[in-house]
Short mmCIF file of C-alpha atoms and ligand atoms in Angstrom, two decimals:
data_model
loop_
_atom_site.label_atom_id
_atom_site.label_comp_id
_atom_site.label_asym_id
_atom_site.label_seq_id
_atom_site.Cartn_x
_atom_site.Cartn_y
_atom_site.Cartn_z
CA MET A 51 0.00 0.00 0.00
CA ILE A 52 1.24 3.50 -0.78
CA THR A 53 -0.19 6.92 -0.03
CA ILE A 54 0.68 10.11 -1.89
CA ARG A 55 -0.50 13.69 -1.85
CA LYS A 56 -3.52 14.21 -4.11
CA PRO A 57 -2.13 14.55 -7.65
CA ASP A 58 -2.80 16.99 -10.51
CA ASP A 59 -3.04 16.22 -14.22
CA PHE A 60 -1.55 19.12 -16.18
CA HIS A 61 -2.84 18.07 -19.60
CA VAL A 62 -6.19 16.42 -20.12
CA HIS A 63 -8.80 16.41 -22.87
CA ALA A 64 -12.07 16.59 -20.98
CA ARG A 65 -13.99 17.04 -24.26
CA ASN A 66 -17.51 18.49 -24.21
CA SER A 67 -21.10 17.34 -24.84
CA TYR A 68 -21.79 13.65 -24.16
CA LEU A 69 -18.10 12.68 -24.02
CA LEU A 70 -17.47 15.12 -21.16
CA THR A 71 -20.02 13.36 -18.97
CA ARG A 72 -18.39 10.00 -19.69
CA VAL A 73 -14.72 10.88 -19.31
CA TRP A 74 -14.45 13.70 -16.76
CA PRO A 75 -15.59 11.57 -13.76
CA HIS A 76 -12.53 9.32 -14.24
CA THR A 77 -10.20 12.30 -13.79
CA ALA A 78 -12.33 13.93 -11.09
CA LYS A 79 -12.33 10.79 -8.94
CA VAL A 80 -8.58 10.82 -8.40
CA PHE A 81 -7.08 14.22 -9.24
CA GLY A 82 -7.25 17.47 -7.31
CA ARG A 83 -6.90 19.67 -10.40
CA ALA A 84 -6.64 19.13 -14.13
CA LEU A 85 -5.46 21.51 -16.84
CA VAL A 86 -8.13 21.09 -19.50
CA MET A 87 -7.11 21.50 -23.11
CA PRO A 88 -8.94 24.04 -25.30
CA ASN A 89 -9.06 22.12 -28.61
CA THR A 90 -12.69 21.23 -28.09
CA ASP A 91 -15.33 21.62 -30.78
CA PRO A 92 -16.01 24.55 -30.68
CA LEU A 93 -12.57 25.78 -29.58
CA ILE A 94 -11.98 27.74 -26.34
CA LEU A 95 -10.84 31.00 -27.94
CA ASN A 96 -11.70 33.70 -25.37
CA SER A 97 -12.67 34.36 -21.77
CA GLU A 98 -16.38 33.80 -22.40
CA ASP A 99 -15.69 30.38 -23.94
CA ALA A 100 -13.48 29.49 -20.97
CA LYS A 101 -16.10 30.53 -18.41
CA ARG A 102 -18.80 28.57 -20.20
CA TYR A 103 -16.59 25.47 -20.46
CA TYR A 104 -15.60 25.70 -16.79
CA HIS A 105 -19.25 25.64 -15.74
CA GLN A 106 -20.01 22.79 -18.11
CA ILE A 107 -17.24 20.74 -16.50
CA VAL A 108 -18.01 21.42 -12.84
CA THR A 109 -21.68 20.71 -13.49
CA VAL A 110 -20.67 17.16 -14.40
CA ASP A 111 -18.39 16.74 -11.37
CA ASP A 112 -16.88 19.45 -9.19
CA SER A 113 -14.65 17.22 -7.07
CA CYS A 114 -11.72 18.15 -9.32
CA GLU A 115 -10.89 21.77 -10.12
CA PRO A 116 -10.60 22.39 -13.87
CA LEU A 117 -7.70 24.71 -14.68
CA MET A 118 -8.58 26.61 -17.81
CA THR A 119 -6.55 27.24 -20.95
CA LEU A 120 -7.05 29.38 -24.04
CA TYR A 121 -6.52 28.14 -27.58
CA LEU A 122 -4.06 30.64 -29.08
CA THR A 123 -4.32 31.58 -32.75
CA ASN A 124 -2.92 34.30 -34.96
CA ASN A 125 -6.17 36.16 -34.19
CA THR A 126 -5.61 36.16 -30.41
CA THR A 127 -4.90 39.67 -29.07
CA PRO A 128 -3.16 40.92 -25.89
CA ASN A 129 -6.55 42.30 -24.85
CA MET A 130 -8.09 38.83 -25.07
CA ILE A 131 -5.23 37.51 -22.95
CA GLY A 132 -5.93 40.13 -20.26
CA GLU A 133 -9.62 39.26 -20.19
CA ALA A 134 -8.88 35.56 -19.99
CA PHE A 135 -6.44 36.11 -17.14
CA ARG A 136 -9.06 38.07 -15.19
CA ALA A 137 -11.52 35.23 -15.83
CA GLY A 138 -9.13 32.79 -14.18
CA VAL A 139 -7.49 31.26 -17.24
CA ILE A 140 -3.94 30.26 -16.28
CA ALA A 141 -2.39 29.15 -19.57
CA GLY A 142 -2.55 29.43 -23.34
CA LYS A 143 -1.99 26.53 -25.67
CA VAL A 144 -0.14 26.75 -28.95
CA TYR A 145 -0.93 24.17 -31.59
CA PRO A 146 1.21 24.58 -34.71
CA VAL A 147 -1.33 24.37 -37.50
CA GLY A 148 -2.29 20.88 -38.64
CA VAL A 149 -0.25 18.69 -36.27
CA THR A 150 -2.98 16.97 -34.23
CA THR A 151 -6.69 16.80 -33.34
CA GLY A 152 -8.30 20.24 -33.52
CA SER A 153 -5.15 22.03 -34.68
CA ASP A 154 -6.33 23.30 -38.07
CA LYS A 155 -7.04 26.77 -36.59
CA GLY A 156 -3.67 26.77 -34.82
CA VAL A 157 -0.67 29.06 -35.11
CA ARG A 158 0.85 29.55 -38.58
CA ASN A 159 3.16 32.44 -37.87
CA PHE A 160 5.14 32.31 -34.62
CA ASN A 161 6.76 35.74 -35.06
CA ALA A 162 3.32 37.33 -35.20
CA MET A 163 2.55 35.90 -31.72
CA LYS A 164 5.10 38.19 -30.06
CA PRO A 165 2.59 40.71 -28.59
CA VAL A 166 0.49 37.84 -27.21
CA PHE A 167 3.50 36.12 -25.66
CA GLU A 168 4.62 39.44 -24.15
CA ALA A 169 1.19 39.96 -22.60
CA MET A 170 1.34 36.46 -21.12
CA GLU A 171 4.86 37.05 -19.84
CA GLU A 172 3.69 40.20 -18.06
CA LEU A 173 0.72 38.46 -16.43
CA GLY A 174 2.64 35.33 -15.48
CA MET A 175 0.51 33.08 -17.67
CA VAL A 176 2.05 29.83 -18.84
CA ILE A 177 2.44 29.12 -22.57
CA CYS A 178 1.93 25.44 -23.40
CA PHE A 179 3.23 24.10 -26.69
CA HIS A 180 2.27 21.10 -28.72
CA GLY A 181 5.84 20.73 -29.93
CA GLU A 182 5.76 19.30 -33.42
CA LEU A 183 6.76 21.08 -36.62
CA PRO A 184 4.12 20.85 -39.35
CA GLY A 185 5.22 19.13 -42.53
CA VAL A 186 7.87 17.00 -40.81
CA ASN A 187 7.46 13.21 -40.46
CA VAL A 188 6.07 11.88 -37.16
CA ILE A 189 9.42 10.58 -35.94
CA GLU A 190 11.35 13.85 -36.40
CA ALA A 191 8.62 16.48 -35.97
CA GLU A 192 9.28 17.05 -32.25
CA LYS A 193 13.02 17.45 -32.65
CA ALA A 194 12.45 19.81 -35.58
CA PHE A 195 10.19 22.04 -33.45
CA LEU A 196 12.87 22.60 -30.80
CA ASP A 197 14.58 25.28 -32.94
CA ILE A 198 11.40 27.36 -32.97
CA LEU A 199 10.90 26.86 -29.26
CA HIS A 200 14.50 27.89 -28.56
CA GLY A 201 13.81 31.20 -30.30
CA ILE A 202 10.65 31.83 -28.29
CA ALA A 203 12.15 30.75 -24.95
CA THR A 204 15.19 32.99 -25.36
CA GLU A 205 13.15 35.94 -26.63
CA HIS A 206 10.78 35.70 -23.64
CA PRO A 207 13.13 34.67 -20.81
CA GLN A 208 10.64 35.48 -18.04
CA THR A 209 7.82 33.44 -19.55
CA LYS A 210 7.04 30.06 -18.14
CA ILE A 211 6.81 27.61 -21.00
CA VAL A 212 5.65 24.01 -20.95
CA LEU A 213 6.62 21.68 -23.76
CA GLU A 214 3.71 19.25 -23.69
CA HIS A 215 3.98 15.45 -23.79
CA VAL A 216 7.67 15.17 -24.64
CA THR A 217 8.59 11.94 -26.43
CA THR A 218 12.29 12.21 -27.26
CA ALA A 219 15.63 12.27 -25.50
CA ASP A 220 16.34 15.45 -27.51
CA ALA A 221 13.35 17.20 -25.96
CA VAL A 222 14.42 16.13 -22.47
CA ASP A 223 17.87 17.65 -23.07
CA PHE A 224 16.26 20.81 -24.44
CA VAL A 225 14.11 21.26 -21.33
CA ILE A 226 17.08 20.79 -19.02
CA ASP A 227 19.05 23.39 -21.05
CA HIS A 228 16.34 26.11 -20.93
CA HIS A 229 15.63 27.59 -17.51
CA ASN A 230 12.13 28.80 -18.44
CA VAL A 231 10.95 25.60 -20.11
CA ALA A 232 9.38 22.65 -18.26
CA ALA A 233 7.67 19.60 -19.75
CA THR A 234 4.80 17.27 -19.19
CA ILE A 235 5.21 13.54 -19.69
CA THR A 236 2.33 11.14 -20.27
CA ALA A 237 1.98 7.68 -18.74
CA HIS A 238 1.69 6.03 -22.14
CA HIS A 239 4.97 7.48 -23.40
CA LEU A 240 6.66 5.91 -20.38
CA VAL A 241 5.66 2.43 -21.55
CA MET A 242 5.36 2.53 -25.36
CA THR A 243 7.73 2.60 -28.32
CA VAL A 244 6.98 2.62 -32.07
CA ASP A 245 6.07 -1.07 -32.22
CA ASP A 246 3.31 -0.57 -29.66
CA TRP A 247 1.30 1.85 -31.83
CA ALA A 248 2.11 0.73 -35.38
CA GLY A 249 -1.06 -1.04 -36.52
CA ARG A 250 -2.75 -0.53 -33.15
CA PRO A 251 -5.17 2.39 -33.41
CA HIS A 252 -5.97 2.63 -29.70
CA ASN A 253 -2.29 3.20 -28.93
CA PHE A 254 -1.84 5.80 -31.68
CA CYS A 255 -1.35 9.33 -30.37
CA LYS A 256 0.51 12.51 -31.35
CA PRO A 257 3.37 12.93 -30.87
CA VAL A 258 3.89 9.24 -31.54
CA ALA A 259 5.92 7.15 -29.10
CA LYS A 260 9.52 6.92 -30.31
CA PHE A 261 12.37 4.50 -29.55
CA GLU A 262 13.58 2.60 -26.51
CA ARG A 263 16.38 5.07 -25.76
CA ASP A 264 13.78 7.86 -25.78
CA ARG A 265 11.40 5.94 -23.52
CA ALA A 266 14.22 5.21 -21.08
CA ARG A 267 15.23 8.89 -21.02
CA LEU A 268 11.64 9.97 -20.36
CA LEU A 269 11.40 7.58 -17.44
CA GLU A 270 14.67 8.87 -16.05
CA ALA A 271 13.42 12.45 -16.40
CA ALA A 272 10.04 11.65 -14.82
CA GLY A 273 11.78 10.16 -11.81
CA GLY A 274 14.60 12.64 -11.72
CA GLY A 275 13.13 15.80 -10.28
CA HIS A 276 14.04 18.33 -12.94
CA LYS A 277 11.02 20.30 -14.29
CA PHE A 278 9.21 17.21 -15.58
CA PHE A 279 5.71 16.51 -14.34
CA LEU A 280 2.51 14.68 -15.17
CA GLY A 281 0.29 15.73 -18.04
CA SER A 282 -1.57 12.62 -19.11
CA ASP A 283 -2.84 13.86 -22.48
CA SER A 284 -5.73 11.47 -21.91
CA ALA A 285 -7.56 11.93 -25.20
CA PRO A 286 -10.72 9.87 -25.64
CA HIS A 287 -12.26 9.26 -29.04
CA PRO A 288 -15.34 7.20 -29.90
CA THR A 289 -14.32 3.74 -31.12
CA SER A 290 -15.60 4.55 -34.62
CA HIS A 291 -12.99 7.34 -34.88
CA LYS A 292 -10.16 5.09 -33.71
CA GLU A 293 -10.97 1.96 -35.70
CA ALA A 294 -11.15 3.88 -38.97
CA PRO A 295 -9.16 4.20 -42.21
CA VAL A 296 -7.68 7.40 -40.83
CA CYS A 297 -7.35 6.87 -37.11
CA ALA A 298 -7.84 9.74 -34.62
CA ALA A 299 -4.77 10.47 -32.47
CA GLY A 300 -5.04 9.99 -28.72
CA CYS A 301 -4.78 7.43 -25.93
CA TYR A 302 -7.58 7.33 -23.36
CA THR A 303 -5.62 6.88 -20.16
CA ALA A 304 -7.85 8.65 -17.60
CA PRO A 305 -9.52 5.45 -16.27
CA VAL A 306 -6.18 3.74 -15.61
CA LEU A 307 -3.86 6.68 -15.09
CA LEU A 308 -2.78 6.68 -11.44
CA PRO A 309 -2.69 2.87 -11.10
CA LEU A 310 -0.58 2.62 -14.25
CA LEU A 311 1.79 5.37 -13.11
CA THR A 312 2.11 3.71 -9.73
CA GLN A 313 3.04 0.44 -11.41
CA ILE A 314 5.62 2.17 -13.63
CA PHE A 315 7.21 4.13 -10.79
CA MET A 316 7.16 1.33 -8.21
CA ASP A 317 8.69 -1.11 -10.72
CA GLU A 318 11.38 1.37 -11.74
CA PHE A 319 12.19 3.25 -8.55
CA GLY A 320 10.76 1.02 -5.81
CA THR A 321 9.33 3.97 -3.86
CA GLU A 322 6.37 6.31 -4.10
CA VAL A 323 8.53 9.38 -3.44
CA ALA A 324 9.38 9.91 -7.12
CA LEU A 325 5.76 9.34 -8.13
CA GLU A 326 4.53 11.95 -5.67
CA GLN A 327 7.05 14.50 -6.93
CA PHE A 328 6.06 13.80 -10.53
CA ALA A 329 2.29 13.69 -10.09
CA SER A 330 1.58 15.91 -7.08
CA VAL A 331 4.39 18.43 -6.56
CA ARG A 332 6.44 19.63 -9.51
CA GLY A 333 3.57 20.64 -11.78
CA ALA A 334 1.87 22.72 -9.09
CA GLU A 335 5.20 24.37 -8.31
CA TRP A 336 5.81 25.27 -11.97
CA TYR A 337 2.35 26.80 -12.26
CA GLY A 338 2.74 28.62 -8.93
CA LEU A 339 -0.20 26.82 -7.34
CA PRO A 340 -0.42 25.55 -3.76
CA LEU A 341 -0.01 21.79 -3.36
CA ASN A 342 -3.27 19.89 -2.98
CA GLU A 343 -4.56 19.03 0.46
CA GLY A 344 -5.59 15.43 0.93
CA GLU A 345 -4.13 12.10 -0.12
CA VAL A 346 -4.74 9.15 -2.38
CA THR A 347 -3.98 5.58 -1.35
CA LEU A 348 -3.19 2.80 -3.79
CA VAL A 349 -3.12 -0.90 -3.02
CA GLU A 350 -1.36 -3.73 -4.80
CA ASP A 351 -4.30 -5.71 -6.15
CA PRO A 352 -4.08 -6.84 -9.80
CA TRP A 353 -7.09 -6.11 -12.03
CA GLU A 354 -7.87 -6.48 -15.68
CA VAL A 355 -8.59 -3.24 -17.53
CA PRO A 356 -12.06 -3.42 -19.13
CA ASN A 357 -12.23 -3.49 -22.94
CA CYS A 358 -14.49 -0.47 -22.94
CA TYR A 359 -15.69 2.38 -20.71
CA ASP A 360 -19.00 3.84 -21.97
CA GLY A 361 -18.18 3.08 -25.60
CA ILE A 362 -14.55 4.25 -25.43
CA VAL A 363 -11.63 1.82 -25.46
CA PRO A 364 -9.14 2.70 -22.69
CA PHE A 365 -5.37 2.42 -22.84
CA MET A 366 -4.24 -1.05 -21.64
CA ALA A 367 -7.65 -2.57 -22.48
CA GLY A 368 -7.65 -6.25 -21.52
CA GLU A 369 -4.28 -6.02 -19.81
CA THR A 370 -3.47 -6.39 -16.13
CA ILE A 371 -2.43 -3.52 -13.87
CA ASN A 372 -1.10 -4.46 -10.45
CA TRP A 373 -2.21 -1.39 -8.51
CA LYS A 374 -5.58 0.17 -7.90
CA VAL A 375 -6.89 3.26 -6.17
CA GLU A 376 -8.36 2.35 -2.79
CA SER A 377 -12.01 3.38 -2.87
ZN1 ZN B 911 -3.22 16.80 -25.83
#
């Protein structure tokens, strides 16, 4: 049995409409706070959208605090940033155009974002990046984006930046080398490599899982205490969108997230200390939030992950996880 401080998930797709009611309770049951991504349909583009979405989420389940983000585009203005900040939005998300689900309205011109980034820098808002360069193949797209991010990070040295869901050893090195850049790491990128998603639509996500040396480096970073923290990128899609000729990107990890992480960390490090730092401490510190009150206890009690939760296939479906959250 282990007990850790109540964790936060700093990258989750809570969706909206009927999916929200199905997926949000899985996150809300375990996590104190969750940074909800703005690439919903419709997108969260301004403070009014964010307020509406916040209420939609807490109406489903208010036991977890949704932390709101804005979807940044080349039409976002410093004024919109100010309004969002006053409405409680804590971060803006940059999707380079065309790289993943809901990114077709994303940022085309990074230089033109300068006034927006400056406004965020001034207000202390975090800029989150989906770090893949459009037009580059899935294996090299993350590495190729690091040049752009280097320019932004050095031009805005006081801005807190998060490189989301890092998948490569190169990105880990980049984060360590830039004082104002942190990174989220997902649970699925700690266990998968290319062979786990090729031909397996439910394991396919963006950025794709890379090679064993990358996976090993991510695990080292997650356990190592240096600006790396949990952002699950749990991204549910209806089965018909996953088992399709063109498969939607995203792994639905919310129903298995903390048990899976516990298994990974206990197997690798043999103690819950690293897990607690990764899932409950470092993210809150980077965002300047108080640590959660309360605790979560997990027990070693193997269970088989169901093949389906409300019509959505979860990550690890049909496989055994050795830990579960004590109810
Ligand atoms: Zn995501």
